[in-house]
Amino acid sequence: MWVFYIVAACFGLAFVIGVVRDRRRFRNAVLLGLTAVCVGFGLIGEAYRLGPVAFDLFQFILLGTPALVVLVLAIFLILNGLVMVRREGRRLGNLLSLLAGLACLPVPFLPLIGAYLEENTLGVAAALAALLVVTYLGFLFCCYLGYSWLYGRIRPRPGFDFVVVLGSRLIGGRVPPLLASRLDRAAALWRAETERGGAPLIVTSGGQGPDEPVPEAHAMADHLLTAGVPADSVVREDRSRTTLENLGNSHAIMTERRPGYRCVVVTNNFHAFRAALMTRKAGIDGQVVGSRTAAYYWPSATIREFVAILVEHRIVNLVVLVALVWLGAMVAFR
């Protein structure tokens, strides 16, 4: 099984090179996942050294653990989804945890369903295709979670010129806890850089939505002023409507004030990695850091971010999914 270790080393080297060149790429997450998978296959291949009893136990654990994990995850997501709906309402974005949990429930039983439908070729094909699709999406989701966690552990280098705070919806014209968390993290970064002798500016970025009495940038700036940040250290970008516009408009402001700037972008932890992908697309030289989010809110928000990344890479993912469905059909109808 040494071949798997060699392949894992190749993927690992590609991962390191990718991170050094630009850590704000989703391909880094996939390379990290492929490295882990190849190492796992190599370790599984070592099982032939076990005795008969130990090998049988190993097979049982190998086959049973994923099914158990998915089942526990499904129950957790359903329970979390109910909490999310109760606290945040029944909007689609708040239902993602619940819907994902319901979708995961039948997954552990797909092999059994395929075996039960052994005489029904179409049923076997559907079960096999579903299992392959779920495996692919599960792999990508694990890649996303793992690399997002690693990215979130990277501390911003000192010497930055700006701290950009991405806006989010106001509630009754006031800064809600989700946005306050971002602003508090930005203020802490500003203070730390100021104490080191720097003179960073904080850019509050967010326009005025149809249900908001004031632009988000102004409410955010008021929050910072209340927290002790001087008015001359706050710059307001109040025309953007989306995250890409937040970044694009902020980029223009920063370039005008300090050409060749370096910045730190602040958002919530569930949004940090996708925001990092966007900063690269917007041509911004900066790192994204995340602020804390309420535990009950995190699962649905993380799923929403993952789905958004899938949509952004929809052509590649659609081709792979079609190929997997075709492969399942070919195996069943062979």
GROMACS .gro file of C-alpha atoms in nm, residues 197-324:
model
  128
  197GLY     CA    1   0.281   5.214   1.657
  198GLY     CA    2   0.063   5.179   1.348
  199ALA     CA    3  -0.212   5.410   1.229
  200PRO     CA    4  -0.476   5.182   1.074
  201LEU     CA    5  -0.818   5.295   0.962
  202ILE     CA    6  -1.138   5.097   1.004
  203VAL     CA    7  -1.363   5.080   0.699
  204THR     CA    8  -1.727   5.007   0.783
  205SER     CA    9  -1.883   4.868   0.467
  206GLY     CA   10  -2.255   4.833   0.405
  207GLY     CA   11  -2.529   5.019   0.224
  208GLN     CA   12  -2.892   5.078   0.316
  209GLY     CA   13  -3.137   4.795   0.261
  210PRO     CA   14  -3.508   4.852   0.186
  211ASP     CA   15  -3.605   4.773   0.546
  212GLU     CA   16  -3.319   4.966   0.710
  213PRO     CA   17  -3.365   5.328   0.830
  214VAL     CA   18  -2.993   5.408   0.793
  215PRO     CA   19  -2.701   5.262   0.595
  216GLU     CA   20  -2.530   4.976   0.773
  217ALA     CA   21  -2.196   5.158   0.752
  218HIS     CA   22  -2.328   5.449   0.963
  219ALA     CA   23  -2.474   5.226   1.234
  220MET     CA   24  -2.149   5.027   1.238
  221ALA     CA   25  -1.944   5.345   1.270
  222ASP     CA   26  -2.160   5.464   1.560
  223HIS     CA   27  -2.101   5.130   1.736
  224LEU     CA   28  -1.724   5.174   1.697
  225LEU     CA   29  -1.734   5.532   1.824
  226THR     CA   30  -1.925   5.413   2.131
  227ALA     CA   31  -1.654   5.149   2.181
  228GLY     CA   32  -1.387   5.419   2.194
  229VAL     CA   33  -1.253   5.424   1.839
  230PRO     CA   34  -1.181   5.787   1.732
  231ALA     CA   35  -1.398   5.929   1.454
  232ASP     CA   36  -1.093   6.011   1.240
  233SER     CA   37  -0.998   5.641   1.239
  234VAL     CA   38  -1.330   5.532   1.085
  235VAL     CA   39  -1.410   5.547   0.713
  236ARG     CA   40  -1.766   5.475   0.593
  237GLU     CA   41  -1.845   5.288   0.272
  238ASP     CA   42  -2.223   5.317   0.250
  239ARG     CA   43  -2.314   5.223  -0.110
  240SER     CA   44  -2.262   4.845  -0.127
  241ARG     CA   45  -2.540   4.587  -0.135
  242THR     CA   46  -2.348   4.257  -0.151
  243THR     CA   47  -2.024   4.117  -0.010
  244LEU     CA   48  -1.851   4.159  -0.347
  245GLU     CA   49  -1.960   4.522  -0.353
  246ASN     CA   50  -1.841   4.561   0.008
  247LEU     CA   51  -1.499   4.445  -0.100
  248GLY     CA   52  -1.489   4.625  -0.435
  249ASN     CA   53  -1.593   4.963  -0.295
  250SER     CA   54  -1.364   4.925   0.006
  251HIS     CA   55  -1.076   4.836  -0.228
  252ALA     CA   56  -1.131   5.161  -0.417
  253ILE     CA   57  -1.135   5.365  -0.095
  254MET     CA   58  -0.819   5.200   0.039
  255THR     CA   59  -0.632   5.234  -0.290
  256GLU     CA   60  -0.717   5.604  -0.307
  257ARG     CA   61  -0.603   5.674   0.049
  258ARG     CA   62  -0.298   5.446   0.066
  259PRO     CA   63  -0.180   5.293  -0.263
  260GLY     CA   64  -0.015   4.955  -0.208
  261TYR     CA   65  -0.211   4.908   0.115
  262ARG     CA   66  -0.243   4.588   0.316
  263CYS     CA   67  -0.562   4.512   0.509
  264VAL     CA   68  -0.746   4.274   0.734
  265VAL     CA   69  -1.110   4.193   0.652
  266VAL     CA   70  -1.340   4.103   0.941
  267THR     CA   71  -1.654   3.894   0.917
  268ASN     CA   72  -1.807   3.612   1.121
  269ASN     CA   73  -1.615   3.284   1.150
  270PHE     CA   74  -1.862   3.085   0.938
  271HIS     CA   75  -1.817   3.336   0.653
  272ALA     CA   76  -1.439   3.387   0.677
  273PHE     CA   77  -1.317   3.135   0.419
  274ARG     CA   78  -1.569   3.224   0.149
  275ALA     CA   79  -1.499   3.592   0.213
  276ALA     CA   80  -1.131   3.510   0.162
  277LEU     CA   81  -1.214   3.359  -0.177
  278MET     CA   82  -1.396   3.682  -0.261
  279THR     CA   83  -1.106   3.905  -0.152
  280ARG     CA   84  -0.887   3.722  -0.401
  281LYS     CA   85  -1.147   3.774  -0.673
  282ALA     CA   86  -1.171   4.144  -0.584
  283GLY     CA   87  -0.793   4.187  -0.605
  284ILE     CA   88  -0.757   4.281  -0.237
  285ASP     CA   89  -0.426   4.226  -0.061
  286GLY     CA   90  -0.548   4.111   0.275
  287GLN     CA   91  -0.640   3.833   0.511
  288VAL     CA   92  -0.987   3.757   0.640
  289VAL     CA   93  -1.043   3.687   1.008
  290GLY     CA   94  -1.360   3.563   1.172
  291SER     CA   95  -1.542   3.674   1.484
  292ARG     CA   96  -1.737   3.445   1.713
  293THR     CA   97  -2.090   3.335   1.623
  294ALA     CA   98  -2.361   3.191   1.846
  295ALA     CA   99  -2.331   2.810   1.850
  296TYR     CA  100  -2.691   2.748   1.744
  297TYR     CA  101  -2.649   2.976   1.441
  298TRP     CA  102  -2.325   2.823   1.314
  299PRO     CA  103  -2.451   2.496   1.147
  300SER     CA  104  -2.710   2.656   0.917
  301ALA     CA  105  -2.477   2.945   0.834
  302THR     CA  106  -2.191   2.706   0.753
  303ILE     CA  107  -2.411   2.495   0.527
  304ARG     CA  108  -2.526   2.812   0.349
  305GLU     CA  109  -2.164   2.914   0.286
  306PHE     CA  110  -2.079   2.568   0.154
  307VAL     CA  111  -2.374   2.568  -0.083
  308ALA     CA  112  -2.268   2.913  -0.208
  309ILE     CA  113  -1.920   2.778  -0.287
  310LEU     CA  114  -2.072   2.482  -0.472
  311VAL     CA  115  -2.280   2.722  -0.680
  312GLU     CA  116  -1.976   2.937  -0.756
  313HIS     CA  117  -1.805   2.624  -0.895
  314ARG     CA  118  -2.128   2.488  -1.042
  315ILE     CA  119  -1.992   2.378  -1.381
  316VAL     CA  120  -1.720   2.154  -1.237
  317ASN     CA  121  -1.953   2.014  -0.972
  318LEU     CA  122  -2.233   1.950  -1.221
  319VAL     CA  123  -1.996   1.758  -1.451
  320VAL     CA  124  -1.873   1.545  -1.160
  321LEU     CA  125  -2.225   1.476  -1.033
  322VAL     CA  126  -2.349   1.373  -1.378
  323ALA     CA  127  -2.045   1.145  -1.415
  324LEU     CA  128  -2.116   0.982  -1.077
   0.00000   0.00000   0.00000
